[in-house]
Coordinates of C-alpha atoms in Angstrom, one line a residue:
M1463 CA 109.4 81.7 87.6
S1464 CA 113.4 80.9 88.2
E1465 CA 115.1 84.1 87.8
T1466 CA 118.8 85.4 88.9
R1467 CA 118.8 88.8 89.1
R1468 CA 122.8 88.5 89.4
D1469 CA 123.4 87.7 85.3
Q1470 CA 119.8 88.1 84.3
V1471 CA 119.8 85.3 82.4
P1472 CA 116.6 82.7 83.6
G1473 CA 116.8 79.4 84.5
A1474 CA 120.2 79.9 84.9
V1475 CA 120.2 79.8 89.6
R1476 CA 123.1 78.1 90.1
P1477 CA 123.4 76.1 94.1
A1478 CA 124.8 79.0 96.4
R1479 CA 126.7 78.1 99.7
T1480 CA 124.0 80.3 101.7
V1481 CA 119.9 79.6 100.4
V1482 CA 117.7 82.9 102.2
L1483 CA 114.3 82.4 102.6
I1484 CA 112.9 85.8 102.6
G1485 CA 108.8 86.8 102.2
P1486 CA 105.4 88.0 104.3
M1487 CA 104.4 86.6 107.6
G1488 CA 103.1 83.2 107.5
A1489 CA 104.9 81.9 104.2
G1490 CA 106.5 78.9 105.2
K1491 CA 109.5 80.1 106.5
S1492 CA 110.7 78.6 108.9
R1493 CA 109.1 75.0 107.9
I1494 CA 110.1 75.1 104.1
G1495 CA 113.7 75.8 105.4
H1496 CA 114.1 73.3 107.7
R1497 CA 113.5 70.6 105.4
L1498 CA 115.2 72.7 102.3
A1499 CA 118.1 72.8 104.8
S1500 CA 118.0 68.6 105.0
E1501 CA 117.6 68.3 101.6
L1502 CA 120.3 70.8 100.6
G1503 CA 122.6 69.2 103.4
L1504 CA 122.8 72.4 104.9
P1505 CA 122.5 73.7 108.1
F1506 CA 119.4 75.4 109.3
V1507 CA 119.8 79.3 110.4
D1508 CA 116.3 81.5 111.5
T1509 CA 117.5 84.4 112.1
D1510 CA 114.0 85.4 114.8
Q1511 CA 115.3 82.0 116.7
R1512 CA 118.5 83.4 117.0
I1513 CA 116.9 86.4 118.4
V1514 CA 114.6 85.0 120.8
A1515 CA 117.7 82.8 122.2
G1516 CA 119.6 86.5 122.4
H1517 CA 117.4 88.8 123.7
G1518 CA 114.4 87.2 124.4
P1519 CA 110.7 86.4 122.3
I1520 CA 110.1 89.0 120.1
P1521 CA 106.8 90.8 121.4
E1522 CA 108.7 91.6 124.9
I1523 CA 111.6 93.3 122.6
F1524 CA 109.0 95.7 120.5
A1525 CA 107.1 96.1 124.0
R1526 CA 109.9 97.3 125.8
D1527 CA 112.5 98.5 123.5
G1528 CA 110.0 98.9 120.4
E1529 CA 110.3 98.3 116.2
H1530 CA 113.5 100.5 116.2
E1531 CA 115.4 98.5 118.6
F1532 CA 114.1 95.2 117.3
R1533 CA 115.3 95.7 113.3
R1534 CA 118.7 96.9 115.1
I1535 CA 118.9 93.4 116.9
E1536 CA 117.6 91.7 113.2
R1537 CA 120.1 93.0 111.1
E1538 CA 123.1 92.7 113.4
A1539 CA 121.4 89.1 113.3
V1540 CA 121.1 88.5 109.7
A1541 CA 124.5 89.3 109.0
A1542 CA 125.6 87.4 110.6
A1543 CA 124.0 84.2 109.6
I1544 CA 123.7 85.2 105.6
R1545 CA 127.6 84.5 105.9
E1546 CA 126.8 81.0 106.7
Q1547 CA 126.7 78.0 104.9
A1548 CA 122.7 77.5 105.3
V1549 CA 119.5 77.7 104.6
V1550 CA 118.2 80.7 106.2
A1551 CA 114.9 82.0 106.7
L1552 CA 114.5 85.9 108.1
G1553 CA 112.2 87.0 109.3
G1554 CA 109.3 89.0 106.8
G1555 CA 110.6 93.0 107.5
A1556 CA 114.1 91.7 107.8
V1557 CA 114.5 92.8 104.4
L1558 CA 113.4 96.4 105.6
H1559 CA 116.9 97.5 106.5
P1560 CA 119.0 98.7 103.5
D1561 CA 122.4 97.6 104.8
T1562 CA 120.0 94.5 104.5
R1563 CA 119.4 94.7 100.7
T1564 CA 122.3 95.5 100.1
D1565 CA 124.2 92.2 101.6
L1566 CA 121.6 90.1 99.4
E1567 CA 122.6 92.1 96.0
T1568 CA 125.6 91.6 96.5
L1569 CA 126.7 88.6 98.1
Q1570 CA 127.5 86.1 95.1
A1571 CA 127.3 83.0 97.7
V1572 CA 123.9 83.7 98.1
T1573 CA 120.9 82.7 96.5
V1574 CA 117.7 84.8 97.4
V1575 CA 113.9 82.6 97.2
L1576 CA 111.1 84.3 97.8
L1577 CA 108.4 82.6 99.6
R1578 CA 105.1 84.0 98.6
V1579 CA 101.4 83.2 99.9
D1580 CA 98.0 84.6 99.6
A1581 CA 95.7 86.6 102.1
D1582 CA 93.5 83.6 102.3
A1583 CA 96.0 80.9 102.7
V1584 CA 98.0 82.6 105.0
E1585 CA 94.5 83.4 107.6
A1586 CA 94.2 80.6 108.8
R1587 CA 98.3 80.6 109.5
L1588 CA 99.2 83.0 111.4
A1589 CA 95.5 82.5 113.7
G1590 CA 97.4 83.0 117.8
G1591 CA 100.0 83.3 116.6
G1592 CA 101.4 86.5 119.0
R1593 CA 103.2 88.8 115.7
P1594 CA 103.1 92.3 117.1
L1595 CA 102.8 94.2 114.0
L1596 CA 99.4 91.9 113.6
E1597 CA 97.3 93.1 116.6
Q1598 CA 95.8 95.9 115.7
G1599 CA 94.2 95.0 112.5
G1600 CA 94.3 90.8 111.3
I1601 CA 94.4 90.1 108.2
E1602 CA 93.8 93.7 106.7
R1603 CA 97.2 94.7 108.6
W1604 CA 99.4 91.7 107.4
T1605 CA 97.3 92.8 103.3
Q1606 CA 98.6 96.4 104.4
I1607 CA 102.3 94.9 104.8
L1608 CA 103.1 93.4 102.4
A1609 CA 101.3 96.0 99.9
E1610 CA 104.7 97.6 101.8
R1611 CA 106.9 95.0 101.3
E1612 CA 106.5 93.3 98.3
P1613 CA 108.6 95.0 95.8
V1614 CA 111.8 94.3 98.3
Y1615 CA 111.5 91.7 98.0
T1616 CA 110.5 91.2 94.4
A1617 CA 113.8 92.5 93.7
L1618 CA 115.6 90.6 95.6
A1619 CA 114.3 87.2 94.7
D1620 CA 116.3 84.7 92.5
I1621 CA 113.2 82.4 92.4
D1622 CA 110.4 83.2 93.5
V1623 CA 107.8 80.1 95.1
D1624 CA 104.1 80.8 95.7
T1625 CA 103.2 78.4 99.2
S1626 CA 99.1 78.6 99.2
R1627 CA 98.3 75.6 98.7
R1628 CA 101.0 73.6 97.8
P1629 CA 102.5 70.9 100.4
V1630 CA 106.2 71.6 101.7
A1631 CA 107.3 68.3 99.9
R1632 CA 106.5 69.7 96.6
I1633 CA 107.6 73.0 97.1
V1634 CA 111.5 72.6 98.8
E1635 CA 111.3 70.2 95.2
D1636 CA 110.0 72.9 93.1
I1637 CA 113.0 74.6 94.5
T1638 CA 115.6 72.3 94.6
G1639 CA 115.2 71.8 90.9
R1640 CA 115.4 75.9 89.8
L1641 CA 118.9 75.7 92.6
G1642 CA 120.1 72.9 90.4
A1643 CA 120.9 70.9 93.7
S1644 CA 118.1 67.7 92.2
E1645 CA 118.6 66.0 88.9

């Protein structure tokens, strides 16, 4: 279902200068983001990759400095990235920062795409992934984190797409169609 929160006219999402992908761990933000950026002729920015490039592996940041410091670093990366003309993939928890939520709600040149995935589909995707928030609890922890974040994801989304069982090409086609980028 396609919606816009800015003007509340169903199906009226216009192509934006920046497309921001949000959603839970394992929803496919990076994989889909690369393909979507290529389709739209935009660069792809993965904020987690930028964090790693500037500060080292995310599990090491968590172990060395804690989640609070990671979220501060993440906010800086997100604030810069969402102001670029690009397809931007945010880490699953990036939307927890109030300034990020405000930016995503108010920046007119941004369309927010929520990528959803169900627990059955994500379990295989996350196996052996070394994600710090899942080290204790696995898929049960993922489900708990999703339940906590889902209201925020839903409130921010202009476009909502399930990635559980569809090929990347079909998902990208769905998103570009909703953006009005494919005719």
